[in-house]
CSV table of N, CA and C in Angstrom, one decimal:
chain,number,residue,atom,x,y,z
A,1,UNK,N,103.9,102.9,106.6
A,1,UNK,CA,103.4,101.8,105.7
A,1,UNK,C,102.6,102.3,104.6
A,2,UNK,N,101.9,103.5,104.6
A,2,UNK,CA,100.7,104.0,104.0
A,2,UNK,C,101.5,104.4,102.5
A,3,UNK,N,103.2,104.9,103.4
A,3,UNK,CA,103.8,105.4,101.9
A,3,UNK,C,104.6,104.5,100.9
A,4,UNK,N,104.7,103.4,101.9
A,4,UNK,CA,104.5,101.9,100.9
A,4,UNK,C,103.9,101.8,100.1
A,5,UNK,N,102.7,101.4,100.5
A,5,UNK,CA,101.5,101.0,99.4
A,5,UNK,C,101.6,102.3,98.3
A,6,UNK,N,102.0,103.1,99.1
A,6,UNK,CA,101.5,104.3,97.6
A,6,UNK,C,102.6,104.3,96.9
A,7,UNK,N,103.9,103.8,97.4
A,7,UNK,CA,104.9,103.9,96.3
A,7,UNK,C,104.8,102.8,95.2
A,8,UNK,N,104.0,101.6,95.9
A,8,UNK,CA,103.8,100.1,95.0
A,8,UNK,C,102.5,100.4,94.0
A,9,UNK,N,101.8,101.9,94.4
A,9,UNK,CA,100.5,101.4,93.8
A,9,UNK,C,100.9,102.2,92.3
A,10,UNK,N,102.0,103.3,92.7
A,10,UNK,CA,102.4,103.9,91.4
A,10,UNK,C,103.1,102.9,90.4
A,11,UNK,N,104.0,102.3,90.8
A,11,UNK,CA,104.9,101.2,90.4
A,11,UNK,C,104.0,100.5,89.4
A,12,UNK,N,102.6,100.1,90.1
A,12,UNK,CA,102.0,98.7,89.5
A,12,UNK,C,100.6,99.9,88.7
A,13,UNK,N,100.7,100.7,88.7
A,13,UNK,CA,99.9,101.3,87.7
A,13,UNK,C,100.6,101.9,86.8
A,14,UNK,N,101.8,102.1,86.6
A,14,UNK,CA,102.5,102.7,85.9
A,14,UNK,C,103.0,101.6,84.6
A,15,UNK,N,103.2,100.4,84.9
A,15,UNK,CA,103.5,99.4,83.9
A,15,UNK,C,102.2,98.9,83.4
A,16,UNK,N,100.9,99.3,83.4
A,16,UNK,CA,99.8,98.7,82.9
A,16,UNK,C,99.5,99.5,81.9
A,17,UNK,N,99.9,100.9,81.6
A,17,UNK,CA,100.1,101.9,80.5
A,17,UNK,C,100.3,100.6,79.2
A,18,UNK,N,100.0,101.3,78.1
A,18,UNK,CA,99.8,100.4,77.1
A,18,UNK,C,100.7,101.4,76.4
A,19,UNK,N,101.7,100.3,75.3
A,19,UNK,CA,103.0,100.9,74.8
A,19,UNK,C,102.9,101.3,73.6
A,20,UNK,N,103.6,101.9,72.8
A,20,UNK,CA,103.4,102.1,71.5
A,20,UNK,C,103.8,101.3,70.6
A,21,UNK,N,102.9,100.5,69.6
A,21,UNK,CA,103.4,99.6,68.7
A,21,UNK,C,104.3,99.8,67.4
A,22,UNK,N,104.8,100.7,67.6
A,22,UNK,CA,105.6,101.1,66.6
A,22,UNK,C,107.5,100.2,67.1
A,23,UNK,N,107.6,99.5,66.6
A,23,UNK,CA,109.0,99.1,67.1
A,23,UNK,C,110.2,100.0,67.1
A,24,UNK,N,110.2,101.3,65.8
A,24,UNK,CA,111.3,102.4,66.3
A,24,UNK,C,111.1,102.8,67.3
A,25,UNK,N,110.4,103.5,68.0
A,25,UNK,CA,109.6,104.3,68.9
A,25,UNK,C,109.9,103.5,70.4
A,26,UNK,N,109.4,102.0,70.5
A,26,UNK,CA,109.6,101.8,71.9
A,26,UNK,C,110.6,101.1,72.6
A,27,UNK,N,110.3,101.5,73.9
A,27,UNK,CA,111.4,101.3,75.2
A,27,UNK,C,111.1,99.8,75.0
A,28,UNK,N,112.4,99.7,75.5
A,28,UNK,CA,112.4,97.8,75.7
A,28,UNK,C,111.8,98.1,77.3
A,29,UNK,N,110.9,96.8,77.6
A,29,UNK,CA,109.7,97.0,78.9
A,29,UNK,C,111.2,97.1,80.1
A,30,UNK,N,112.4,96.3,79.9
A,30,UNK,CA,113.5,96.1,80.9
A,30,UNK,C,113.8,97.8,81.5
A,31,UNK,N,113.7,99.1,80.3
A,31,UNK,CA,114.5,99.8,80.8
A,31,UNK,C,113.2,101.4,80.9
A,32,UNK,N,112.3,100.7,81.3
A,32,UNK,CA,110.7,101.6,81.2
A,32,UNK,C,111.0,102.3,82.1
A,33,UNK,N,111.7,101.9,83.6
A,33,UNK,CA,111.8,103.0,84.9
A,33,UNK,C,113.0,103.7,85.0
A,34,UNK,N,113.7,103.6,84.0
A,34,UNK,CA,114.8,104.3,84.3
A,34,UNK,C,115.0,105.9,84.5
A,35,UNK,N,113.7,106.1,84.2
A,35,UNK,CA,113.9,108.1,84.6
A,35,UNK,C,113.6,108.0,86.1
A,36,UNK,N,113.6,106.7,86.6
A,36,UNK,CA,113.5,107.1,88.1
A,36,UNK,C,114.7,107.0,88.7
A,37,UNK,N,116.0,106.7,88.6
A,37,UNK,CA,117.2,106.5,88.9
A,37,UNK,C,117.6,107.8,89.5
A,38,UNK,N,118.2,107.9,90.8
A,38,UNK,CA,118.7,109.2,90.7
A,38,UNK,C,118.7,109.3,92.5
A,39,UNK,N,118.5,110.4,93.3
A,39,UNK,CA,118.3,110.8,94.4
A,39,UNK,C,117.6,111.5,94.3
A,40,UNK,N,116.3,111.2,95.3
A,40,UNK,CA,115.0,111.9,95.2
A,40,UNK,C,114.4,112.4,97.3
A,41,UNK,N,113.8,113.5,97.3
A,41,UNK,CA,113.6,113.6,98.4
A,41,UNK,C,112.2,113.5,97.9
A,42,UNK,N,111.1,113.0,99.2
A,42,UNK,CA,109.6,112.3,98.7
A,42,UNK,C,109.2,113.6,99.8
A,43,UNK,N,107.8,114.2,99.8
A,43,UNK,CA,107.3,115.1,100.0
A,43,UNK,C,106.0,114.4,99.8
A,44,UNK,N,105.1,114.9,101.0
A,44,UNK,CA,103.7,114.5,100.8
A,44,UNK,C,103.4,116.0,101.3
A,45,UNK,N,102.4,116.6,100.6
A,45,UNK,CA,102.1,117.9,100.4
A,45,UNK,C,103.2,118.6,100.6
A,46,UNK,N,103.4,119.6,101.6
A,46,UNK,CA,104.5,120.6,101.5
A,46,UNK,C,105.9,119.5,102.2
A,47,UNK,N,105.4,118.7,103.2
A,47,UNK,CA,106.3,118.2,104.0
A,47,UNK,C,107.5,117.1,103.7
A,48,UNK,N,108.6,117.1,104.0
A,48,UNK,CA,109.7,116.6,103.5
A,48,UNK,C,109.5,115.1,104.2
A,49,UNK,N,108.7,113.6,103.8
A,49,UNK,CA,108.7,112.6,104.5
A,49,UNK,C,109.9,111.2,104.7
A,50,UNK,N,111.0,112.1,103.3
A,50,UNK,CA,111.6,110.4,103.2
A,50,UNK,C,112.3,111.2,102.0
A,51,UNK,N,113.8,110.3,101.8
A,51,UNK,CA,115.0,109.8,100.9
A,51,UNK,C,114.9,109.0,100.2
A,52,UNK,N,114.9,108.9,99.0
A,52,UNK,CA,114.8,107.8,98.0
A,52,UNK,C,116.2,107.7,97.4
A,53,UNK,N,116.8,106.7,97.2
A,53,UNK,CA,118.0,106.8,96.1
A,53,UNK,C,117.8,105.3,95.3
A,54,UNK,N,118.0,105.5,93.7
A,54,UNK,CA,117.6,104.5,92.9
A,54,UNK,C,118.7,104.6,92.1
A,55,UNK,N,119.0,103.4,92.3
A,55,UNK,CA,120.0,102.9,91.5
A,55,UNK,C,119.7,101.8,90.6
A,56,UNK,N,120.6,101.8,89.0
A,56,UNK,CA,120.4,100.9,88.5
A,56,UNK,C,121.7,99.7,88.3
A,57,UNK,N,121.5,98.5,88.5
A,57,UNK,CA,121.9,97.1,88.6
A,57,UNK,C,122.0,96.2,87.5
A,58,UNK,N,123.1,95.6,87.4
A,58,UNK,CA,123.0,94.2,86.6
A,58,UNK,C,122.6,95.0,85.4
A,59,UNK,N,123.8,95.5,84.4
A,59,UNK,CA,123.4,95.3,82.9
A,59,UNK,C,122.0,96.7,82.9
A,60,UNK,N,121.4,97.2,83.6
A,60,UNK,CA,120.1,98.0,83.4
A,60,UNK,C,118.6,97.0,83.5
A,61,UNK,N,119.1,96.0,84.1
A,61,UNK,CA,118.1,94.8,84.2
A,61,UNK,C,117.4,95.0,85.9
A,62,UNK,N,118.2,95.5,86.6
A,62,UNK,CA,117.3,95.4,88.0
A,62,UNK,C,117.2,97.2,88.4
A,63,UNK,N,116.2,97.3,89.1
A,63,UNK,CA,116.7,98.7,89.8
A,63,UNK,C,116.5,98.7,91.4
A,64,UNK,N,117.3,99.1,91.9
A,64,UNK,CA,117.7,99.1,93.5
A,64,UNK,C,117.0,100.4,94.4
A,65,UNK,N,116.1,100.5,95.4
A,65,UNK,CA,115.5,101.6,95.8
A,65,UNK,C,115.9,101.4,97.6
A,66,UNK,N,116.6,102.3,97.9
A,66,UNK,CA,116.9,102.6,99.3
A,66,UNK,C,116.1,103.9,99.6
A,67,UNK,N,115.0,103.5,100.7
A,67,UNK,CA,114.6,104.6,101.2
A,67,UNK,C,114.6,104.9,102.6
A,68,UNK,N,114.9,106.2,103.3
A,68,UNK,CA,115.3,106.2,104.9
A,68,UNK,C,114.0,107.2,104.8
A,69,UNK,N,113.2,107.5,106.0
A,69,UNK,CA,111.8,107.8,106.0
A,69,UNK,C,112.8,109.3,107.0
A,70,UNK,N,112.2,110.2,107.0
A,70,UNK,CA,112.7,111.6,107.4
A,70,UNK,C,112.7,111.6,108.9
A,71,UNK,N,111.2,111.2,109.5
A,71,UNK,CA,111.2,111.0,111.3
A,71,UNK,C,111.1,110.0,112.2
A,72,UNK,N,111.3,109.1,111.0
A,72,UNK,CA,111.0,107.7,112.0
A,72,UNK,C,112.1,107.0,111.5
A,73,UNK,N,113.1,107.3,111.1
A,73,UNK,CA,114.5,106.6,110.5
A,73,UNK,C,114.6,104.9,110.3
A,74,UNK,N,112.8,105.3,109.5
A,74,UNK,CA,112.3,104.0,109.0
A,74,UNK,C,113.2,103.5,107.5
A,75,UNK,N,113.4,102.1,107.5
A,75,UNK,CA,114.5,102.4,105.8
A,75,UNK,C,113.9,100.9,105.8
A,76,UNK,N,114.4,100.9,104.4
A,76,UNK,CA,113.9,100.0,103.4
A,76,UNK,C,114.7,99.7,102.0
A,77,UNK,N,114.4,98.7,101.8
A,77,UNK,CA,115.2,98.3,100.0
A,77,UNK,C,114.1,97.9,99.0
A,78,UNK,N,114.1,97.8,98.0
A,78,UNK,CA,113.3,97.3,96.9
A,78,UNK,C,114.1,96.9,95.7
A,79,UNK,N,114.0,96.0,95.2
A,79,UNK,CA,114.1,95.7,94.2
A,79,UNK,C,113.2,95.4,93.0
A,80,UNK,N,113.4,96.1,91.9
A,80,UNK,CA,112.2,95.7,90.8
A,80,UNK,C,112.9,95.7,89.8
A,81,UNK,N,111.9,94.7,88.6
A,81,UNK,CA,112.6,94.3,87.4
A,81,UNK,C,111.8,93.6,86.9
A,82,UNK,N,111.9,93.5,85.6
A,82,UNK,CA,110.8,92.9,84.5
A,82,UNK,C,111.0,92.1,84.2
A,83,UNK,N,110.1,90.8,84.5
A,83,UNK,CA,109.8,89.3,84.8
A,83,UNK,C,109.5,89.5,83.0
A,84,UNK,N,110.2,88.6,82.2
A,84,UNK,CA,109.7,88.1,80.6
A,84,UNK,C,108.5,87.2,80.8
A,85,UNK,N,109.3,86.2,81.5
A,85,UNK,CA,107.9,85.1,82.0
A,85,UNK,C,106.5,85.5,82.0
A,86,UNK,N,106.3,86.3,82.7
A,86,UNK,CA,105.1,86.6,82.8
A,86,UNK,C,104.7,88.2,82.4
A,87,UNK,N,105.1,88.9,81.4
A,87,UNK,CA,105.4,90.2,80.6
A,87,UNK,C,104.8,91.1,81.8
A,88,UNK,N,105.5,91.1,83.0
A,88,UNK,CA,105.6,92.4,83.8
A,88,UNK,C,106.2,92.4,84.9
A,89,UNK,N,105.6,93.7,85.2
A,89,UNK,CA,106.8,94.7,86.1
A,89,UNK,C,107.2,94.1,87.9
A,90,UNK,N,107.9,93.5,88.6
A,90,UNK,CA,107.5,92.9,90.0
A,90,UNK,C,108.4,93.3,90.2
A,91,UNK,N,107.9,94.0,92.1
A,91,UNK,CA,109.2,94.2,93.0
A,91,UNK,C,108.9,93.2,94.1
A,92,UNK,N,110.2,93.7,94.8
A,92,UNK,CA,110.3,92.9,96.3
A,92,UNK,C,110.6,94.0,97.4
A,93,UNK,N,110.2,94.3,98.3
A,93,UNK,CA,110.4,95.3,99.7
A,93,UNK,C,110.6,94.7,100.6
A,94,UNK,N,111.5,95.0,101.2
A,94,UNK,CA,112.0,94.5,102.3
A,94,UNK,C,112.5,95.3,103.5
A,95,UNK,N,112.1,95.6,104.2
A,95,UNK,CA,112.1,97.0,105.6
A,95,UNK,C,113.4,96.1,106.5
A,96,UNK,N,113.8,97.4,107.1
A,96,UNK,CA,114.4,97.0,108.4
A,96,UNK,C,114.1,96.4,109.5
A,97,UNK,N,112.8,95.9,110.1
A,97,UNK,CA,112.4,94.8,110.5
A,97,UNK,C,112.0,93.7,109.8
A,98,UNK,N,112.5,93.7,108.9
A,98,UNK,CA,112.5,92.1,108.0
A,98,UNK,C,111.4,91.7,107.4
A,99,UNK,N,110.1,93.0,107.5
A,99,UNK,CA,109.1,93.1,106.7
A,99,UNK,C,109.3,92.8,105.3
A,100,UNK,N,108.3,92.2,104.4
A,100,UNK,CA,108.5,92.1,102.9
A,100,UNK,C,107.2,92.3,102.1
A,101,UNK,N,107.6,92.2,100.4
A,101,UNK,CA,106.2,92.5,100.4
A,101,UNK,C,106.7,92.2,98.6
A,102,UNK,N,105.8,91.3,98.2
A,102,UNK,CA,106.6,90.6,96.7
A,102,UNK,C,105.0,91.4,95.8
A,103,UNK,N,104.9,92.0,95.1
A,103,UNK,CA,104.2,92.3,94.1
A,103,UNK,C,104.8,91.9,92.7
């Protein structure tokens, strides 16, 4: 759970970054996380803790995170995407015991 929070706390500190106001220059806020797309193995110090695979959804509008945990064949989904409504970044988690978690 601990590597929950730390993956939500990057998430939600990472969109509070303030953008450059030059309009040639910046990312539209929809496609800000897209250098995280990809297959990722998560490492907390030396040790191999977890599987990430991010995929991106819908147009480049949503991004999809499956993660399987290395020793506890804990897994999980996320979904995140940029609410216009309220000009930022929210996901949704949702674990294999039906745990959730809406930021």
């Amino acid at each position: 759970m601990k590597r929950l929070f730390f993956l939500i706390f990057i998430l939600s500190h990472l969109t509070s970054f303030s953008q450059n106001t030059n309009t040639e220059n910046t990312i539209s806020p929809h496609r800000l996380f897209d250098f995280w797309v990809g297959e990722w193995d998560v490492f907390t110090n030396d040790e191999l803790v977890g599987h990430n695979t991010i995929s991106l959804l819908q147009n480049g509008n949503l991004l999809q995170e499956n993660w399987v945990s290395e020793k506890e064949r804990f897994t999980g989904t996320s979904y995140s995407f940029y609410n216009d409504k309220i000009d930022k970044w929210q996901q949704i988690w949702i674990d294999k015991n039906g745990n959730n978690l809406l930021t």
